[in-house]
Coordinates of C-alpha atoms and ligand atoms in Angstrom, one line a residue:
M106 CA 0.0 0.0 0.0
D107 CA 1.2 3.4 -0.9
G108 CA 0.4 7.0 -0.2
G109 CA 0.7 8.0 -3.8
G110 CA 3.3 10.9 -3.6
A111 CA 2.9 14.5 -2.8
C112 CA 2.7 16.0 -6.3
K113 CA -0.6 17.6 -7.4
A114 CA -2.4 16.9 -10.7
L115 CA -0.5 14.3 -12.7
S116 CA 0.0 15.0 -16.3
F117 CA -2.6 13.8 -18.7
A118 CA -0.2 11.1 -19.9
T119 CA 0.3 9.9 -16.3
R120 CA -3.4 9.9 -15.6
R121 CA -3.9 7.7 -18.6
A122 CA -1.2 5.4 -17.4
V123 CA -2.9 5.1 -14.0
M124 CA -6.1 4.2 -15.7
A125 CA -4.3 1.6 -17.8
G126 CA -3.0 0.2 -14.5
A127 CA 0.6 0.8 -15.3
I128 CA 1.6 3.0 -12.4
G129 CA 3.0 1.7 -9.2
C130 CA 1.2 -1.6 -9.5
V131 CA 2.5 -5.1 -9.5
A132 CA -0.4 -5.9 -11.7
A133 CA -3.6 -3.8 -12.0
L134 CA -6.8 -5.5 -11.0
S135 CA -8.5 -4.6 -14.1
L136 CA -5.8 -5.7 -16.5
P137 CA -6.3 -8.9 -18.3
G138 CA -3.5 -11.4 -17.7
C139 CA -3.1 -10.6 -14.1
G140 CA -2.0 -13.9 -12.8
P141 CA -3.3 -15.5 -9.6
T142 CA 0.0 -15.3 -7.8
E143 CA 0.5 -11.6 -8.5
A144 CA -0.7 -8.9 -6.0
R145 CA -3.7 -7.0 -7.1
V146 CA -3.6 -3.3 -6.6
L147 CA -6.8 -1.2 -6.1
R148 CA -6.2 2.2 -7.6
T149 CA -7.9 4.7 -5.4
A150 CA -8.7 8.4 -6.0
E151 CA -9.0 11.0 -3.3
F152 CA -9.3 14.7 -3.9
H153 CA -8.0 15.8 -0.5
P154 CA -4.4 15.8 0.5
L155 CA -2.7 12.8 2.2
D156 CA -3.1 14.1 5.7
Y157 CA -6.9 14.8 5.4
P158 CA -9.2 12.4 7.4
T159 CA -10.7 10.8 4.3
S160 CA -7.2 10.1 2.9
R161 CA -6.0 8.7 6.2
A162 CA -9.1 6.5 6.5
L163 CA -8.4 5.1 3.0
L164 CA -4.8 4.3 4.1
D165 CA -6.2 2.5 7.1
M166 CA -8.5 0.6 4.9
G167 CA -5.5 -0.3 2.7
H168 CA -3.6 -1.7 5.6
R169 CA -6.6 -3.9 6.5
I170 CA -7.0 -5.1 2.9
E171 CA -3.4 -6.1 2.8
A172 CA -3.5 -7.8 6.2
Y173 CA -6.8 -9.7 5.6
S174 CA -5.7 -10.9 2.1
G175 CA -2.2 -11.9 3.2
G176 CA -0.8 -9.3 0.8
K177 CA -2.7 -10.6 -2.3
L178 CA -4.8 -7.4 -2.5
S179 CA -3.5 -3.9 -1.8
L180 CA -4.6 -0.3 -2.2
K181 CA -2.7 2.5 -3.9
L182 CA -3.9 5.9 -3.0
Y183 CA -3.7 8.8 -5.4
A184 CA -4.5 11.7 -3.0
G185 CA -4.3 15.5 -3.5
E186 CA -6.3 15.9 -6.7
Q187 CA -3.8 13.8 -8.7
L188 CA -6.5 12.1 -10.7
G189 CA -8.6 15.3 -11.1
S190 CA -11.8 16.5 -9.7
E191 CA -14.3 14.2 -7.9
R192 CA -16.5 14.3 -11.0
D193 CA -13.6 13.1 -13.1
T194 CA -12.7 10.3 -10.8
L195 CA -16.3 9.2 -10.5
E196 CA -16.5 8.9 -14.3
M197 CA -13.2 6.9 -14.3
A198 CA -14.5 4.6 -11.7
T199 CA -17.8 4.1 -13.5
F200 CA -16.1 2.7 -16.6
G201 CA -13.4 0.8 -14.6
G202 CA -10.5 3.2 -15.3
I203 CA -9.8 3.3 -11.6
D204 CA -11.0 0.9 -8.8
L205 CA -12.1 3.1 -6.0
T206 CA -13.0 6.8 -5.4
R207 CA -14.2 8.8 -2.4
V208 CA -16.6 11.5 -3.5
A209 CA -19.1 13.9 -2.0
L210 CA -22.8 13.4 -2.7
A211 CA -22.9 16.4 -5.1
P212 CA -21.3 14.6 -8.1
L213 CA -23.7 11.6 -7.5
N214 CA -26.8 13.8 -7.6
A215 CA -26.9 13.9 -11.4
I216 CA -26.9 10.1 -11.6
E217 CA -29.0 8.9 -8.7
P218 CA -32.0 10.9 -7.2
L219 CA -31.8 9.1 -3.8
T220 CA -28.4 10.9 -3.2
F221 CA -30.2 14.2 -3.0
V222 CA -31.8 13.2 0.3
P223 CA -28.9 13.4 2.8
G224 CA -27.8 16.7 1.1
L225 CA -31.2 18.4 1.9
P226 CA -30.7 21.5 4.0
F227 CA -31.5 21.1 7.7
L228 CA -32.4 17.5 7.3
F229 CA -30.1 16.1 10.0
R230 CA -30.3 17.6 13.5
D231 CA -26.6 17.1 14.1
E232 CA -23.7 14.9 13.1
A233 CA -24.8 12.1 15.5
H234 CA -28.2 11.9 13.7
M235 CA -26.4 11.8 10.3
R236 CA -24.1 9.0 11.5
R237 CA -27.0 7.0 12.9
A238 CA -29.0 7.2 9.7
M239 CA -26.1 6.4 7.4
D240 CA -25.1 3.4 9.6
G241 CA -28.7 2.2 9.4
A242 CA -31.3 1.2 6.7
P243 CA -31.4 4.6 5.0
G244 CA -27.7 4.5 4.4
E245 CA -27.8 1.0 3.1
R246 CA -30.5 1.9 0.6
I247 CA -28.5 4.8 -0.7
L248 CA -25.3 2.7 -1.1
R249 CA -27.3 0.0 -3.0
S250 CA -28.9 2.6 -5.3
L251 CA -25.5 3.2 -6.9
E252 CA -25.1 -0.3 -8.4
P253 CA -27.2 0.2 -11.5
H254 CA -25.0 3.2 -12.2
G255 CA -21.8 1.2 -12.3
L256 CA -20.7 1.8 -8.7
I257 CA -20.7 -0.3 -5.5
G258 CA -21.2 1.9 -2.5
L259 CA -19.0 0.6 0.3
C260 CA -19.4 3.0 3.1
F261 CA -20.0 6.6 4.1
Y262 CA -17.4 8.9 5.5
D263 CA -18.0 12.1 7.4
S264 CA -18.0 15.7 6.1
G265 CA -19.3 17.5 9.1
A266 CA -21.6 20.5 8.9
R267 CA -21.3 23.0 6.0
S268 CA -21.6 26.7 6.8
M269 CA -21.4 30.0 4.9
Y270 CA -18.2 32.1 4.7
N271 CA -17.5 35.2 2.8
V272 CA -15.3 38.2 2.2
R273 CA -17.7 41.0 3.4
G274 CA -18.9 40.4 6.9
P275 CA -20.9 38.1 9.2
I276 CA -24.1 36.6 7.9
R277 CA -26.7 36.7 10.6
S278 CA -29.9 36.4 8.6
P279 CA -30.9 35.5 5.0
D280 CA -31.0 39.3 4.3
D281 CA -27.2 39.3 4.6
M282 CA -26.9 36.8 1.8
R283 CA -28.8 38.9 -0.7
G284 CA -26.7 39.6 -3.8
L285 CA -23.6 37.7 -2.6
K286 CA -21.9 35.6 -5.3
V287 CA -21.5 32.2 -3.6
R288 CA -19.6 29.2 -5.0
V289 CA -21.5 26.0 -4.8
Q290 CA -20.7 22.4 -5.7
N291 CA -21.8 21.4 -9.1
S292 CA -25.3 20.1 -8.3
D293 CA -28.8 21.7 -8.9
L294 CA -29.6 21.1 -5.2
Y295 CA -26.9 23.4 -4.0
V296 CA -27.6 26.0 -6.7
G297 CA -31.3 25.9 -5.6
L298 CA -30.3 26.2 -1.9
I299 CA -28.1 29.3 -2.4
E300 CA -30.6 31.0 -4.7
A301 CA -33.5 30.3 -2.2
L302 CA -31.4 32.3 0.3
G303 CA -31.3 35.3 -2.2
A304 CA -27.7 34.9 -3.2
N305 CA -26.2 34.1 -6.7
A306 CA -24.9 30.6 -7.0
T307 CA -21.7 30.0 -8.9
P308 CA -20.9 26.3 -9.4
M309 CA -17.1 25.6 -9.6
P310 CA -14.7 22.9 -8.5
L311 CA -13.2 23.1 -5.0
G312 CA -9.7 23.6 -6.4
E313 CA -10.7 26.9 -8.1
I314 CA -12.3 28.7 -5.1
Y315 CA -9.2 30.2 -3.6
Q316 CA -8.3 32.1 -6.8
A317 CA -11.9 33.1 -7.4
L318 CA -12.1 34.6 -3.9
V319 CA -8.9 36.5 -4.3
Q320 CA -9.9 37.8 -7.7
G321 CA -13.3 38.8 -6.6
V322 CA -15.1 36.4 -9.0
I323 CA -17.1 35.2 -6.0
D324 CA -17.7 36.7 -2.5
G325 CA -18.0 33.5 -0.6
A326 CA -18.6 29.8 -0.4
E327 CA -19.8 27.2 2.1
N328 CA -18.0 24.3 3.5
N329 CA -16.9 22.5 6.7
L330 CA -14.1 23.7 8.9
P331 CA -11.4 21.3 7.6
S332 CA -11.9 22.2 4.0
Y333 CA -12.2 25.9 4.7
E334 CA -8.9 25.8 6.6
G335 CA -7.1 23.2 4.5
E336 CA -7.8 25.0 1.2
R337 CA -6.8 28.3 2.8
H338 CA -10.1 30.0 1.9
F339 CA -10.1 31.8 5.2
E340 CA -7.2 33.9 4.1
A341 CA -9.4 35.6 1.5
A342 CA -12.8 35.1 3.2
P343 CA -12.4 35.5 6.9
F344 CA -16.1 35.7 8.0
Y345 CA -17.4 32.2 8.9
S346 CA -21.1 32.1 9.9
N347 CA -22.3 28.9 11.6
T348 CA -25.4 28.2 9.5
R349 CA -24.7 24.5 9.5
H350 CA -27.2 24.2 6.7
V351 CA -26.1 20.8 5.3
I352 CA -24.7 17.8 7.2
A353 CA -24.1 15.5 4.3
P354 CA -21.9 12.4 4.4
E355 CA -19.5 11.4 1.6
V356 CA -19.3 8.1 -0.2
L357 CA -16.6 5.5 -0.9
A358 CA -17.5 3.7 -4.1
M359 CA -15.9 0.9 -6.0
S360 CA -16.1 0.5 -9.7
R361 CA -18.6 -2.3 -10.5
V362 CA -16.2 -3.5 -13.2
T363 CA -13.6 -4.1 -10.5
W364 CA -16.2 -5.6 -8.1
Q365 CA -17.3 -8.1 -10.7
R366 CA -13.7 -9.3 -11.0
L367 CA -13.2 -10.0 -7.3
S368 CA -13.9 -13.4 -5.8
A369 CA -16.5 -13.6 -3.1
S370 CA -13.9 -13.7 -0.4
E371 CA -12.1 -10.7 -1.9
R372 CA -15.3 -8.8 -1.9
E373 CA -15.8 -9.6 1.7
I374 CA -12.3 -8.3 2.6
V375 CA -12.9 -5.1 0.7
L376 CA -16.3 -4.5 2.3
R377 CA -15.1 -5.4 5.8
S378 CA -12.0 -3.2 5.5
A379 CA -14.1 -0.3 4.2
R380 CA -16.7 -0.6 7.1
E381 CA -13.9 -1.0 9.7
S382 CA -12.3 2.3 8.4
V383 CA -15.5 4.2 9.3
P384 CA -15.0 4.5 13.1
V385 CA -11.3 5.3 12.4
M386 CA -12.4 8.1 10.0
R387 CA -14.9 9.5 12.5
R388 CA -12.2 9.8 15.2
L389 CA -9.9 11.4 12.8
W390 CA -12.6 13.7 11.6
D391 CA -13.7 14.9 15.1
A392 CA -10.0 15.7 15.9
K393 CA -9.5 17.5 12.6
V394 CA -12.5 19.7 13.1
E395 CA -11.1 20.9 16.4
D396 CA -7.6 21.4 15.0
A397 CA -9.0 23.4 12.1
R398 CA -11.1 25.5 14.4
A399 CA -8.0 26.3 16.5
A400 CA -5.9 27.1 13.4
L401 CA -8.7 29.4 12.1
V402 CA -9.1 31.3 15.4
A403 CA -5.3 31.8 15.4
G404 CA -5.6 32.9 11.7
G405 CA -8.0 35.7 12.7
V406 CA -11.2 34.2 11.4
Q407 CA -14.3 35.9 12.7
F408 CA -16.9 33.3 13.7
N409 CA -20.5 34.1 14.4
E410 CA -23.5 32.0 15.5
I411 CA -26.9 32.4 14.0
D412 CA -29.5 33.5 16.5
E413 CA -32.5 32.8 14.3
I414 CA -31.8 29.8 12.2
E415 CA -35.6 29.4 11.7
A416 CA -35.4 32.2 9.1
F417 CA -33.0 30.2 7.0
V418 CA -35.0 27.0 7.5
E419 CA -38.2 28.7 6.3
Q420 CA -36.6 30.2 3.3
V421 CA -35.1 27.0 2.0
K422 CA -38.3 24.9 2.5
P423 CA -39.3 24.9 -1.2
I424 CA -36.1 23.1 -1.9
R425 CA -37.6 19.9 -0.6
R426 CA -40.6 20.0 -2.9
Q427 CA -38.3 20.6 -5.8
F428 CA -35.8 17.8 -5.2
V429 CA -37.9 15.2 -3.3
T430 CA -40.2 14.1 -6.1
T431 CA -40.4 10.3 -5.9
P432 CA -42.2 8.1 -3.3
E433 CA -38.8 6.4 -2.7
Q434 CA -37.2 9.7 -1.8
E435 CA -40.1 10.6 0.4
R436 CA -39.8 7.4 2.3
L437 CA -36.1 7.9 2.8
V438 CA -36.7 11.5 4.2
A439 CA -39.4 10.2 6.6
E440 CA -37.3 7.4 7.8
I441 CA -34.3 9.7 8.4
E442 CA -36.5 12.2 10.2
E443 CA -37.8 9.5 12.5
M444 CA -34.2 8.7 13.5
A445 CA -33.6 12.3 14.8
Ligands
LIG1426 C1 -15.4 19.1 0.9 C2 -15.7 17.7 0.6 C3 -15.4 17.4 -0.9 C4 -16.1 18.4 -1.8 C5 -15.8 19.8 -1.3 C6 -16.5 20.8 -2.2 O1 -15.8 19.3 2.2 O2 -14.9 16.8 1.3 O3 -15.7 16.1 -1.2 O4 -17.4 18.2 -1.7 O5 -16.1 19.9 0.0 O6 -17.1 21.7 -1.7 O7 -16.4 20.7 -3.4

């Protein structure tokens, strides 16, 4: 198992080589002619850098895979945007160009309507509610819903609560959002959410936000503390307002092409290792949130609480009607709400 190196964004040629299974692998899983005695390497994409909780959880999973398979299976992690955006890596996984990818729900929204549900604003009461629901039947249903789209959902990782931040000043009520240009993830749900709050939504990849803030292309964005700190957005947008409007999990998915090439016992090893990495990830996540908070306070960020969150909740209510349109989605929402 391997951390994948520190360099960002591999060249196009190198990316193609990864997809062909030729980089750092004894023999890539998806290559024909991979003999039974050779180690099989699961090529895994992660947007975040190597020290981010999701990356560290994937490394933990890799150790488990190697140990449980007696070294016959291993995981090679391409962290730090090496294989491109989450959207890119999702596409690669879908056609079997890579074996595993960790993505947010946003890039899955366009392919599977059930994935809208955990991203609905103000659905989860807190992180514990989200964890309970994703560990239970609602989470299982969402993971299973990915299979017809060429993906095997293995587990959920945490992403904490997302809040608003911007260059101008504290946001205390939806009125303060009016006219702000706010970056969103590329999904109609997040565009709808920001526009319902009276701001202008600008979809763009995470990696482009810093420059866009500095150049005044956008006035703000929304994210959890680790991404806000890790991507250095606070340097340009030092007002972080605790709206906690979305507490969505993230997904670790395997390419169905890869899954179909695994034996039953290999599948069990992969699934077990993924599931066992979840509590590890959660511990790392909770610690990372506190570290990020301390670094942000030291970095001069001005935090503010929202006294009347009801005003935000009211204003985004139409979002549910817009994105929850099937009986299956409605059932999922009801079931999650019952677990509050
Ligand atoms: C991060 C998340 C990423 C991505 C990013 C974004 O918190 O871990 O998967 O969703 O936010 O806003 O693009």
